[in-house]
Amino acid sequence: MIWNRDSKKNQENFTIYAYEIAGTYTSQLADITPKQLIRMGERWRCDIDMAWNIDWQRVNIERKQLSRLNNTEYLTILKLGTFHGNGYYRQKCMEALASYEGTLSFLMLRLNDWVSPIRESAFALVQKRLETCQILELFEALPMFAKVKDSRRRSNEHVLQIEKQIQLILSSKISDMPIDEIHTYDVNIKNAIYRIVNKSRILDADSMKRLLVLEKTGHGKTLLIRGILQHYECDEEQIQQYLQSKSPIVRYYALTYRYEKQGNIWAGIEAMLMDKSRRIRDFVSYLLKGHSDFSILDFYKNKLEEKVTGIAILGISEHGSRQEITLIKPFLEVEDEHIAAAALQAYGRLAAQEGEALYWKYLFDCRQMISTRAYRMIRKFNICYGAAALYQAYLEQENTQIGHYLLNLLLKEPSWERLPFVLRLYGKENLPEAIKNALQGAICMRNMYARISAKQAQEIRDLLQEKADIIPESIRKGIEFDLKYVIG
């Protein structure tokens, strides 16, 4: 479409466009997450028609020109305009937007604009907006700043200056920071906050400790405990509290901190060999081997004699050899589900692929924890039981968790062996959509270097004919074509 350069008509076309955009996207922007906003900014030029009947350089975006829009709808036009493909229009919207509250996120993203003058203008506008914005607006913009830092077009000098400005603002507004609310924020916002307080000593120690107590995610706890141990003095009592924390992440970093500070192991460290965290057990084992002649395997055997626990069983498998299988195997039969599951995991670590018969047996255990552990062993060691056996077992366990495991294992079998059974399942109505998609993929992925017998090929052809009304013609023709080259 040729641009209509008549000024009045051009403005009318823009007004129509603006009303459509405002009506479509205002509610969406109200609930958008930082991650979704970044994605929208990246895709806007590709996904949204630029309306070629508008000369974007000449449109008037003043508030009075869009009087039918309320303030929120007008801001939608300006915000989305900062994503627009036309640089003149993009800059107009960015400059108009800068005078409104709650717009720092959109200005931040333009620091990575593909046009250098817009990046320069965005830098000045961001600096000015930072001087007056509320702390919550700054928080919401931090994921966008993190995105810009990881990008290529932004200026290193701009990033360093803004980063310094942000740190100064946060330091001066500590009393305004809603410490008890931060853990409830969107994960991208709170992690951006945690990265800043992890890097610089902005908060006081009590506030950092409060954040650590409230935070529930592993990544968030990692950022916070590392910041606490790096920037604040922790006495022996505090470290001991962290070593007894419910969080394995906190316990691990407290352990490494104490070792780095002392430079040696300490009396009683072997007790942490019984920690539930494999990461902690491994690190303690590493320290004991490096600083003593302590027998870790004997330690776990003694613990098992004192009291049967899953950790003692796992520890024996982590530091023992195949000789320990006879010690572990009896615990597979105990009634305690957790002990039996630990024994199965320990057995798998020592027996590896050679335990395929035992994994098959426990795959059908009525206790889900045991069945799941057996399934993981089978997947871990890439054990194949044969497509026919898996298919028959699946028919007997259909619509159960075990049936789901069997179907997944069937799809891992060699392509031509599984194909007859996958064709039998194709088109079943009671299968979840994800399984239907997996069956489709399994049918279409065929190994052309494999060889099958004429009998197998005929079975596949018979099934294709039998299900001709269900299996798409393109798939049937593709299989028929490939069969010519794999019969050997």
CSV table of C-alpha atoms in Angstrom, one decimal:
chain,number,residue,atom,x,y,z
A,1,MET,CA,0.0,0.0,0.0
A,2,ILE,CA,1.3,3.5,-0.9
A,3,TRP,CA,1.7,6.0,1.9
A,4,ASN,CA,-1.0,8.6,1.9
A,5,ARG,CA,1.0,11.8,2.6
A,6,ASP,CA,-2.1,14.0,3.1
A,7,SER,CA,-1.5,15.2,6.7
A,8,LYS,CA,-5.1,15.0,7.8
A,9,LYS,CA,-5.7,11.6,6.3
A,10,ASN,CA,-2.5,10.4,7.7
A,11,GLN,CA,-3.5,11.4,11.2
A,12,GLU,CA,-6.9,9.8,10.8
A,13,ASN,CA,-5.3,6.5,9.8
A,14,PHE,CA,-3.0,6.7,12.9
A,15,THR,CA,-6.0,7.5,15.2
A,16,ILE,CA,-7.8,4.4,13.9
A,17,TYR,CA,-4.6,2.3,14.4
A,18,ALA,CA,-4.2,3.7,17.9
A,19,TYR,CA,-7.8,2.9,19.0
A,20,GLU,CA,-7.4,-0.7,17.7
A,21,ILE,CA,-4.1,-1.2,19.6
A,22,ALA,CA,-5.3,0.4,22.8
A,23,GLY,CA,-8.5,-1.8,22.8
A,24,THR,CA,-6.5,-5.0,22.1
A,25,TYR,CA,-3.5,-4.6,24.4
A,26,THR,CA,-4.3,-2.3,27.4
A,27,SER,CA,-5.6,-5.2,29.6
A,28,GLN,CA,-2.7,-7.4,28.5
A,29,LEU,CA,-0.1,-4.9,29.6
A,30,ALA,CA,-1.8,-4.5,33.0
A,31,ASP,CA,-0.9,-8.2,33.9
A,32,ILE,CA,2.2,-8.7,31.9
A,33,THR,CA,5.3,-10.2,33.5
A,34,PRO,CA,8.8,-8.9,32.9
A,35,LYS,CA,9.7,-12.0,30.9
A,36,GLN,CA,6.6,-11.6,28.7
A,37,LEU,CA,7.3,-7.9,28.2
A,38,ILE,CA,10.8,-8.5,27.0
A,39,ARG,CA,9.5,-11.2,24.7
A,40,MET,CA,6.8,-8.8,23.4
A,41,GLY,CA,9.4,-6.1,22.7
A,42,GLU,CA,11.6,-8.6,20.7
A,43,ARG,CA,8.7,-9.8,18.6
A,44,TRP,CA,6.6,-6.7,18.1
A,45,ARG,CA,8.0,-5.7,14.8
A,46,CYS,CA,7.5,-9.2,13.4
A,47,ASP,CA,4.1,-9.9,14.8
A,48,ILE,CA,2.3,-6.6,14.4
A,49,ASP,CA,1.5,-5.0,11.0
A,50,MET,CA,3.2,-1.6,10.8
A,51,ALA,CA,0.2,-0.2,8.9
A,52,TRP,CA,1.9,1.0,5.7
A,53,ASN,CA,-0.9,3.6,5.1
A,54,ILE,CA,0.7,5.7,7.8
A,55,ASP,CA,3.7,8.0,7.5
A,56,TRP,CA,5.0,7.4,11.0
A,57,GLN,CA,7.5,10.2,10.9
A,58,ARG,CA,4.7,12.7,10.6
A,59,VAL,CA,2.1,11.4,13.1
A,60,ASN,CA,1.1,13.6,16.1
A,61,ILE,CA,1.0,11.6,19.3
A,62,GLU,CA,0.0,14.4,21.7
A,63,ARG,CA,-2.6,13.6,24.2
A,64,LYS,CA,-5.2,15.9,22.7
A,65,GLN,CA,-5.0,14.1,19.4
A,66,LEU,CA,-6.2,10.9,21.0
A,67,SER,CA,-8.9,12.4,23.3
A,68,ARG,CA,-11.2,9.4,23.1
A,69,LEU,CA,-8.6,7.3,24.9
A,70,ASN,CA,-8.4,7.3,28.7
A,71,ASN,CA,-5.0,7.8,30.3
A,72,THR,CA,-4.2,4.1,30.6
A,73,GLU,CA,-5.1,3.5,27.0
A,74,TYR,CA,-3.0,6.4,25.9
A,75,LEU,CA,0.0,5.1,27.8
A,76,THR,CA,-0.6,1.7,26.0
A,77,ILE,CA,0.0,3.5,22.7
A,78,LEU,CA,3.2,5.2,23.9
A,79,LYS,CA,4.5,2.0,25.6
A,80,LEU,CA,4.0,-0.2,22.6
A,81,GLY,CA,5.2,2.6,20.4
A,82,THR,CA,8.7,2.2,22.0
A,83,PHE,CA,8.7,-1.3,20.3
A,84,HIS,CA,7.7,0.0,16.8
A,85,GLY,CA,9.8,-0.6,13.7
A,86,ASN,CA,9.9,3.0,12.7
A,87,GLY,CA,12.7,4.8,14.5
A,88,TYR,CA,11.2,8.3,14.3
A,89,TYR,CA,7.9,7.1,15.8
A,90,ARG,CA,9.7,4.9,18.4
A,91,GLN,CA,11.7,7.9,19.7
A,92,LYS,CA,8.7,10.2,19.8
A,93,CYS,CA,6.8,7.6,22.0
A,94,MET,CA,9.9,7.1,24.2
A,95,GLU,CA,10.3,10.8,24.9
A,96,ALA,CA,6.6,11.3,25.5
A,97,LEU,CA,6.5,8.3,27.8
A,98,ALA,CA,9.4,9.4,30.0
A,99,SER,CA,7.3,12.0,31.8
A,100,TYR,CA,4.8,9.4,33.2
A,101,GLU,CA,5.2,7.2,36.3
A,102,GLY,CA,5.6,3.4,35.9
A,103,THR,CA,7.4,3.7,32.5
A,104,LEU,CA,11.0,3.0,33.5
A,105,SER,CA,10.9,-0.6,32.2
A,106,PHE,CA,10.1,0.5,28.6
A,107,LEU,CA,12.8,3.2,28.7
A,108,MET,CA,15.4,0.6,30.0
A,109,LEU,CA,14.8,-1.7,27.0
A,110,ARG,CA,15.6,1.1,24.6
A,111,LEU,CA,19.2,1.2,25.9
A,112,ASN,CA,19.6,-1.7,23.6
A,113,ASP,CA,17.9,-0.1,20.6
A,114,TRP,CA,19.3,-0.9,17.2
A,115,VAL,CA,19.6,2.8,16.4
A,116,SER,CA,22.5,4.6,18.1
A,117,PRO,CA,20.7,8.1,18.6
A,118,ILE,CA,17.8,6.3,20.3
A,119,ARG,CA,20.2,4.5,22.6
A,120,GLU,CA,21.8,7.9,23.6
A,121,SER,CA,18.4,9.5,24.1
A,122,ALA,CA,17.2,6.5,26.2
A,123,PHE,CA,20.3,6.8,28.4
A,124,ALA,CA,19.5,10.4,29.3
A,125,LEU,CA,15.8,9.6,29.8
A,126,VAL,CA,16.6,6.6,32.1
A,127,GLN,CA,19.0,8.7,34.2
A,128,LYS,CA,16.3,11.4,34.6
A,129,ARG,CA,13.5,8.9,35.3
A,130,LEU,CA,15.7,7.2,38.0
A,131,GLU,CA,15.9,10.5,39.9
A,132,THR,CA,12.2,10.7,40.5
A,133,CYS,CA,10.8,7.2,40.2
A,134,GLN,CA,9.4,5.3,43.2
A,135,ILE,CA,11.4,2.2,44.4
A,136,LEU,CA,8.7,-0.2,43.2
A,137,GLU,CA,9.0,1.2,39.7
A,138,LEU,CA,12.8,0.7,39.9
A,139,PHE,CA,12.3,-2.9,41.1
A,140,GLU,CA,10.0,-3.6,38.1
A,141,ALA,CA,12.6,-2.3,35.7
A,142,LEU,CA,15.5,-4.3,37.1
A,143,PRO,CA,14.9,-7.4,34.9
A,144,MET,CA,14.9,-5.1,31.8
A,145,PHE,CA,18.2,-3.7,32.9
A,146,ALA,CA,19.6,-7.2,33.4
A,147,LYS,CA,18.4,-8.0,29.8
A,148,VAL,CA,20.2,-4.9,28.5
A,149,LYS,CA,23.4,-5.8,30.4
A,150,ASP,CA,23.4,-9.2,28.6
A,151,SER,CA,22.9,-7.7,25.2
A,152,ARG,CA,25.4,-6.6,22.5
A,153,ARG,CA,24.3,-3.2,21.3
A,154,ARG,CA,24.2,-1.4,24.6
A,155,SER,CA,27.1,0.9,25.7
A,156,ASN,CA,29.3,-0.4,28.5
A,157,GLU,CA,29.7,3.1,29.7
A,158,HIS,CA,26.0,3.6,29.9
A,159,VAL,CA,25.5,0.4,31.8
A,160,LEU,CA,28.2,1.1,34.3
A,161,GLN,CA,26.8,4.6,35.0
A,162,ILE,CA,23.2,3.4,35.4
A,163,GLU,CA,24.3,0.4,37.6
A,164,LYS,CA,26.1,2.8,39.9
A,165,GLN,CA,23.1,5.2,40.0
A,166,ILE,CA,20.8,2.2,40.8
A,167,GLN,CA,23.0,1.2,43.7
A,168,LEU,CA,23.1,4.7,45.1
A,169,ILE,CA,19.3,5.0,44.9
A,170,LEU,CA,18.8,1.6,46.7
A,171,SER,CA,21.4,2.6,49.3
A,172,SER,CA,19.6,5.8,50.0
A,173,LYS,CA,16.1,4.2,50.1
A,174,ILE,CA,16.8,1.3,52.4
A,175,SER,CA,14.0,2.4,54.7
A,176,ASP,CA,11.5,2.3,51.8
A,177,MET,CA,12.4,-1.2,50.8
A,178,PRO,CA,9.5,-3.6,51.5
A,179,ILE,CA,11.7,-6.4,52.9
A,180,ASP,CA,8.7,-8.6,53.9
A,181,GLU,CA,7.1,-8.3,50.4
A,182,ILE,CA,10.1,-8.9,48.1
A,183,HIS,CA,9.8,-12.7,48.2
A,184,THR,CA,6.2,-12.4,46.8
A,185,TYR,CA,7.3,-10.5,43.7
A,186,ASP,CA,7.6,-12.0,40.2
A,187,VAL,CA,10.6,-14.4,40.1
A,188,ASN,CA,12.4,-12.2,37.6
A,189,ILE,CA,12.0,-9.1,39.7
A,190,LYS,CA,13.0,-10.6,43.0
A,191,ASN,CA,16.0,-12.4,41.5
A,192,ALA,CA,17.2,-9.1,39.9
A,193,ILE,CA,17.0,-7.5,43.4
A,194,TYR,CA,18.8,-10.4,44.9
A,195,ARG,CA,21.6,-10.2,42.3
A,196,ILE,CA,22.2,-6.6,43.3
A,197,VAL,CA,22.3,-7.1,47.0
A,198,ASN,CA,24.4,-10.2,46.4
A,199,LYS,CA,27.0,-8.1,44.5
A,200,SER,CA,27.1,-5.0,46.8
A,201,ARG,CA,26.6,-4.4,50.5
A,202,ILE,CA,23.4,-2.3,50.1
A,203,LEU,CA,21.2,-3.7,52.8
A,204,ASP,CA,22.0,-4.2,56.5
A,205,ALA,CA,22.7,-7.7,57.7
A,206,ASP,CA,19.3,-8.1,59.5
A,207,SER,CA,17.4,-7.3,56.2
A,208,MET,CA,19.5,-9.8,54.3
A,209,LYS,CA,18.8,-12.5,56.9
A,210,ARG,CA,15.1,-11.7,56.8
A,211,LEU,CA,15.1,-12.0,53.1
A,212,LEU,CA,16.8,-15.4,53.3
A,213,VAL,CA,14.3,-16.7,55.8
A,214,LEU,CA,11.3,-15.6,53.7
A,215,GLU,CA,12.7,-16.8,50.3
A,216,LYS,CA,11.6,-20.2,49.2
A,217,THR,CA,13.3,-20.8,45.8
A,218,GLY,CA,16.7,-22.4,45.5
A,219,HIS,CA,18.2,-19.8,43.2
A,220,GLY,CA,17.0,-17.0,45.4
A,221,LYS,CA,18.4,-18.6,48.5
A,222,THR,CA,21.7,-19.1,46.7
A,223,LEU,CA,22.0,-15.4,45.8
A,224,LEU,CA,21.1,-14.3,49.3
A,225,ILE,CA,23.3,-16.7,51.4
A,226,ARG,CA,26.3,-16.0,49.2
A,227,GLY,CA,25.8,-12.3,49.6
A,228,ILE,CA,25.5,-12.6,53.4
A,229,LEU,CA,28.7,-14.7,53.7
A,230,GLN,CA,30.6,-12.4,51.4
A,231,HIS,CA,29.6,-9.0,52.8
A,232,TYR,CA,28.8,-9.5,56.4
A,233,GLU,CA,30.8,-10.9,59.3
A,234,CYS,CA,29.3,-14.2,60.5
A,235,ASP,CA,30.5,-15.5,63.9
A,236,GLU,CA,30.8,-19.2,64.8
A,237,GLU,CA,27.3,-19.3,66.3
A,238,GLN,CA,25.7,-17.9,63.1
A,239,ILE,CA,27.6,-20.4,60.9
A,240,GLN,CA,26.5,-23.2,63.1
A,241,GLN,CA,22.9,-22.1,62.7
A,242,TYR,CA,23.3,-22.1,58.9
A,243,LEU,CA,24.8,-25.5,59.0
A,244,GLN,CA,21.6,-26.7,60.7
A,245,SER,CA,19.3,-24.9,58.3
A,246,LYS,CA,16.4,-26.8,56.6
A,247,SER,CA,17.7,-25.6,53.3
A,248,PRO,CA,20.5,-27.7,51.7
A,249,ILE,CA,21.6,-24.7,49.8
A,250,VAL,CA,22.2,-22.7,53.0
A,251,ARG,CA,23.9,-25.7,54.7
A,252,TYR,CA,26.2,-26.2,51.7
A,253,TYR,CA,27.4,-22.6,51.5
A,254,ALA,CA,27.9,-22.4,55.3
A,255,LEU,CA,30.0,-25.6,55.0
A,256,THR,CA,32.2,-24.1,52.3
A,257,TYR,CA,32.5,-20.8,54.1
A,258,ARG,CA,33.6,-22.5,57.3
A,259,TYR,CA,36.2,-24.6,55.5
A,260,GLU,CA,37.6,-21.7,53.6
A,261,LYS,CA,37.8,-19.6,56.7
A,262,GLN,CA,39.5,-22.4,58.8
A,263,GLY,CA,41.5,-23.9,56.0
A,264,ASN,CA,41.1,-27.4,57.5
A,265,ILE,CA,38.4,-29.8,58.7
A,266,TRP,CA,37.1,-29.8,62.2
A,267,ALA,CA,36.1,-32.3,64.9
A,268,GLY,CA,32.7,-33.8,64.1
A,269,ILE,CA,32.6,-32.9,60.4
A,270,GLU,CA,32.0,-36.5,59.6
A,271,ALA,CA,28.5,-36.2,61.0
A,272,MET,CA,27.6,-34.3,57.8
A,273,LEU,CA,28.2,-37.4,55.8
A,274,MET,CA,24.6,-38.2,56.9
A,275,ASP,CA,23.2,-35.1,55.3
A,276,LYS,CA,20.2,-35.6,53.0
A,277,SER,CA,22.0,-33.5,50.3
A,278,ARG,CA,24.3,-35.5,48.0
A,279,ARG,CA,26.2,-32.3,47.2
A,280,ILE,CA,27.0,-31.8,50.9
A,281,ARG,CA,27.9,-35.5,51.4
A,282,ASP,CA,30.3,-35.3,48.4
A,283,PHE,CA,32.0,-32.2,49.6
A,284,VAL,CA,32.5,-33.6,53.1
A,285,SER,CA,33.9,-36.8,51.6
A,286,TYR,CA,36.3,-34.7,49.5
A,287,LEU,CA,37.5,-32.8,52.6
A,288,LEU,CA,37.9,-36.0,54.7
A,289,LYS,CA,39.9,-37.7,51.9
A,290,GLY,CA,42.1,-34.7,51.6
A,291,HIS,CA,42.8,-34.1,55.2
A,292,SER,CA,42.6,-37.5,56.9
A,293,ASP,CA,42.7,-41.3,56.5
A,294,PHE,CA,39.1,-41.5,57.7
A,295,SER,CA,37.3,-44.6,56.2
A,296,ILE,CA,34.0,-43.3,54.7
A,297,LEU,CA,32.7,-46.7,53.6
A,298,ASP,CA,33.2,-48.1,57.1
A,299,PHE,CA,31.5,-45.1,58.6
A,300,TYR,CA,28.4,-45.8,56.5
A,301,LYS,CA,28.4,-49.5,57.3
A,302,ASN,CA,28.6,-48.7,61.0
A,303,LYS,CA,25.7,-46.3,60.7
A,304,LEU,CA,23.7,-49.0,58.9
A,305,GLU,CA,24.3,-51.4,61.8
A,306,GLU,CA,23.2,-48.8,64.3
A,307,LYS,CA,20.1,-47.8,62.4
A,308,VAL,CA,18.8,-48.6,59.0
A,309,THR,CA,18.4,-45.3,57.1
A,310,GLY,CA,18.2,-44.4,53.4
A,311,ILE,CA,21.3,-42.1,53.7
A,312,ALA,CA,23.5,-44.9,55.1
A,313,ILE,CA,22.4,-47.2,52.2
A,314,LEU,CA,23.1,-44.5,49.7
A,315,GLY,CA,26.4,-43.7,51.3
A,316,ILE,CA,27.6,-47.3,51.0
A,317,SER,CA,26.8,-47.2,47.2
A,318,GLU,CA,28.5,-43.9,46.8
A,319,HIS,CA,31.8,-45.1,48.3
A,320,GLY,CA,31.5,-48.9,47.8
A,321,SER,CA,32.0,-51.3,45.0
A,322,ARG,CA,29.9,-54.2,43.5
A,323,GLN,CA,30.9,-56.2,46.6
A,324,GLU,CA,28.4,-54.2,48.6
A,325,ILE,CA,25.5,-55.3,46.4
A,326,THR,CA,24.9,-58.3,48.8
A,327,LEU,CA,24.7,-55.9,51.7
A,328,ILE,CA,22.2,-53.6,50.0
A,329,LYS,CA,20.0,-56.1,48.2
A,330,PRO,CA,18.0,-57.4,51.3
A,331,PHE,CA,16.7,-53.9,51.9
A,332,LEU,CA,14.8,-54.0,48.6
A,333,GLU,CA,12.2,-56.2,50.3
A,334,VAL,CA,11.5,-54.1,53.4
A,335,GLU,CA,8.1,-52.6,53.9
A,336,ASP,CA,9.4,-49.0,54.5
A,337,GLU,CA,8.9,-47.3,51.1
A,338,HIS,CA,11.7,-44.8,51.6
A,339,ILE,CA,14.3,-47.5,52.7
A,340,ALA,CA,13.3,-49.7,49.7
A,341,ALA,CA,13.6,-46.8,47.3
A,342,ALA,CA,17.0,-45.8,48.6
A,343,ALA,CA,18.1,-49.5,48.3
A,344,LEU,CA,16.9,-49.6,44.7
A,345,GLN,CA,18.8,-46.4,43.9
A,346,ALA,CA,21.9,-47.7,45.6
A,347,TYR,CA,21.6,-51.1,43.8
A,348,GLY,CA,21.4,-49.2,40.5
A,349,ARG,CA,24.5,-47.2,41.2
A,350,LEU,CA,26.5,-50.4,41.8
A,351,ALA,CA,24.9,-52.8,39.3
A,352,ALA,CA,24.2,-50.4,36.5
A,353,GLN,CA,22.9,-52.1,33.3
A,354,GLU,CA,23.3,-55.6,34.9
A,355,GLY,CA,20.3,-54.9,37.1
A,356,GLU,CA,17.9,-54.8,34.2
A,357,ALA,CA,15.8,-57.8,35.4
A,358,LEU,CA,15.4,-56.3,38.9
A,359,TYR,CA,14.5,-52.9,37.5
A,360,TRP,CA,11.8,-54.6,35.4
A,361,LYS,CA,10.4,-56.3,38.5
A,362,TYR,CA,10.2,-53.1,40.5
A,363,LEU,CA,8.8,-51.1,37.7
A,364,PHE,CA,5.5,-52.8,38.4
A,365,ASP,CA,5.6,-52.2,42.2
A,366,CYS,CA,2.4,-50.9,43.6
A,367,ARG,CA,4.3,-48.3,45.5
A,368,GLN,CA,4.8,-45.3,43.2
A,369,MET,CA,8.1,-44.2,44.7
A,370,ILE,CA,9.6,-47.6,44.0
A,371,SER,CA,8.1,-47.8,40.5
A,372,THR,CA,9.4,-44.3,39.7
A,373,ARG,CA,12.9,-45.1,41.0
A,374,ALA,CA,13.0,-48.3,38.8
A,375,TYR,CA,11.8,-46.3,35.8
A,376,ARG,CA,14.6,-43.8,36.3
A,377,MET,CA,17.2,-46.6,36.5
A,378,ILE,CA,15.9,-48.0,33.2
A,379,ARG,CA,16.1,-44.6,31.5
A,380,LYS,CA,19.5,-43.8,33.0
A,381,PHE,CA,21.1,-46.9,31.7
A,382,ASN,CA,19.3,-47.0,28.4
A,383,ILE,CA,17.9,-50.5,28.9
A,384,CYS,CA,15.7,-51.9,26.2
A,385,TYR,CA,13.3,-54.7,27.0
A,386,GLY,CA,11.9,-55.1,23.5
A,387,ALA,CA,9.0,-53.3,21.9
A,388,ALA,CA,6.6,-56.4,22.0
A,389,ALA,CA,7.1,-56.9,25.7
A,390,LEU,CA,6.6,-53.3,26.5
A,391,TYR,CA,3.5,-53.0,24.3
A,392,GLN,CA,1.9,-56.1,26.0
A,393,ALA,CA,2.7,-54.8,29.4
A,394,TYR,CA,1.3,-51.4,28.5
A,395,LEU,CA,-2.0,-52.9,27.5
A,396,GLU,CA,-2.3,-54.4,31.0
A,397,GLN,CA,-1.4,-51.1,32.7
A,398,GLU,CA,-3.2,-48.7,30.5
A,399,ASN,CA,-4.4,-45.4,32.1
A,400,THR,CA,-2.0,-45.8,35.1
A,401,GLN,CA,1.3,-44.2,36.0
A,402,ILE,CA,3.1,-47.4,35.3
A,403,GLY,CA,1.4,-47.5,31.9
A,404,HIS,CA,2.7,-44.0,31.2
A,405,TYR,CA,6.2,-45.2,32.0
A,406,LEU,CA,5.9,-48.3,29.7
A,407,LEU,CA,4.7,-46.1,26.9
A,408,ASN,CA,7.6,-43.8,27.3
A,409,LEU,CA,10.0,-46.8,27.2
A,410,LEU,CA,8.3,-48.2,24.1
A,411,LEU,CA,9.0,-44.9,22.4
A,412,LYS,CA,12.7,-45.3,23.2
A,413,GLU,CA,12.9,-48.6,21.5
A,414,PRO,CA,14.6,-48.9,18.0
A,415,SER,CA,12.4,-47.1,15.4
A,416,TRP,CA,11.4,-50.1,13.2
A,417,GLU,CA,10.9,-52.4,16.1
A,418,ARG,CA,8.5,-50.0,17.8
A,419,LEU,CA,6.7,-48.9,14.6
A,420,PRO,CA,4.1,-51.8,14.5
A,421,PHE,CA,3.1,-51.1,18.0
A,422,VAL,CA,3.1,-47.4,17.7
A,423,LEU,CA,0.8,-47.8,14.6
A,424,ARG,CA,-1.5,-49.9,16.7
A,425,LEU,CA,-1.8,-47.1,19.2
A,426,TYR,CA,-2.1,-44.3,16.7
A,427,GLY,CA,-5.5,-42.7,16.8
A,428,LYS,CA,-6.6,-44.0,20.2
A,429,GLU,CA,-9.0,-41.4,21.6
A,430,ASN,CA,-8.3,-41.8,25.4
A,431,LEU,CA,-4.6,-40.8,25.1
A,432,PRO,CA,-3.4,-37.4,26.4
A,433,GLU,CA,-2.5,-34.9,23.8
A,434,ALA,CA,1.2,-35.0,24.7
A,435,ILE,CA,1.3,-38.8,24.2
A,436,LYS,CA,-0.5,-38.4,20.8
A,437,ASN,CA,2.2,-35.9,19.7
A,438,ALA,CA,4.9,-38.3,21.0
A,439,LEU,CA,3.4,-41.1,19.0
A,440,GLN,CA,3.3,-38.9,15.9
A,441,GLY,CA,7.0,-38.1,16.4
A,442,ALA,CA,7.9,-41.8,16.9
A,443,ILE,CA,6.2,-42.8,13.7
A,444,CYS,CA,8.0,-40.1,11.7
A,445,MET,CA,11.5,-40.8,13.1
A,446,ARG,CA,12.8,-43.9,11.3
A,447,ASN,CA,16.4,-45.1,11.1
A,448,MET,CA,17.3,-45.7,7.5
A,449,TYR,CA,20.5,-47.5,8.4
A,450,ALA,CA,18.6,-50.3,10.2
A,451,ARG,CA,17.5,-53.6,8.6
A,452,ILE,CA,14.3,-55.5,9.1
A,453,SER,CA,12.9,-58.8,7.9
A,454,ALA,CA,10.4,-59.2,5.1
A,455,LYS,CA,8.0,-60.5,7.7
A,456,GLN,CA,8.3,-57.3,9.8
A,457,ALA,CA,7.8,-55.2,6.7
A,458,GLN,CA,4.6,-57.1,5.8
A,459,GLU,CA,3.3,-56.6,9.3
A,460,ILE,CA,3.8,-52.8,9.0
A,461,ARG,CA,2.2,-52.8,5.6
A,462,ASP,CA,-0.8,-54.7,6.9
A,463,LEU,CA,-1.2,-52.2,9.8
A,464,LEU,CA,-1.0,-49.2,7.4
A,465,GLN,CA,-3.8,-50.7,5.3
A,466,GLU,CA,-5.8,-51.6,8.4
A,467,LYS,CA,-5.6,-48.0,9.6
A,468,ALA,CA,-5.7,-46.2,6.3
A,469,ASP,CA,-8.7,-44.1,7.4
A,470,ILE,CA,-6.8,-42.9,10.6
A,471,ILE,CA,-3.1,-42.5,9.5
A,472,PRO,CA,-2.6,-39.5,7.2
A,473,GLU,CA,-1.7,-40.4,3.6
A,474,SER,CA,1.6,-38.5,3.7
A,475,ILE,CA,2.8,-40.6,6.7
A,476,ARG,CA,1.7,-43.9,5.0
A,477,LYS,CA,3.4,-43.0,1.8
A,478,GLY,CA,6.6,-42.0,3.7
A,479,ILE,CA,6.7,-45.4,5.5
A,480,GLU,CA,6.0,-47.3,2.3
A,481,PHE,CA,8.8,-45.5,0.6
A,482,ASP,CA,11.3,-46.1,3.4
A,483,LEU,CA,10.4,-49.8,3.7
A,484,LYS,CA,12.0,-50.4,0.2
A,485,TYR,CA,15.4,-49.5,1.6
A,486,VAL,CA,15.4,-51.2,5.0
A,487,ILE,CA,14.3,-54.8,4.1
A,488,GLY,CA,17.5,-56.9,4.5
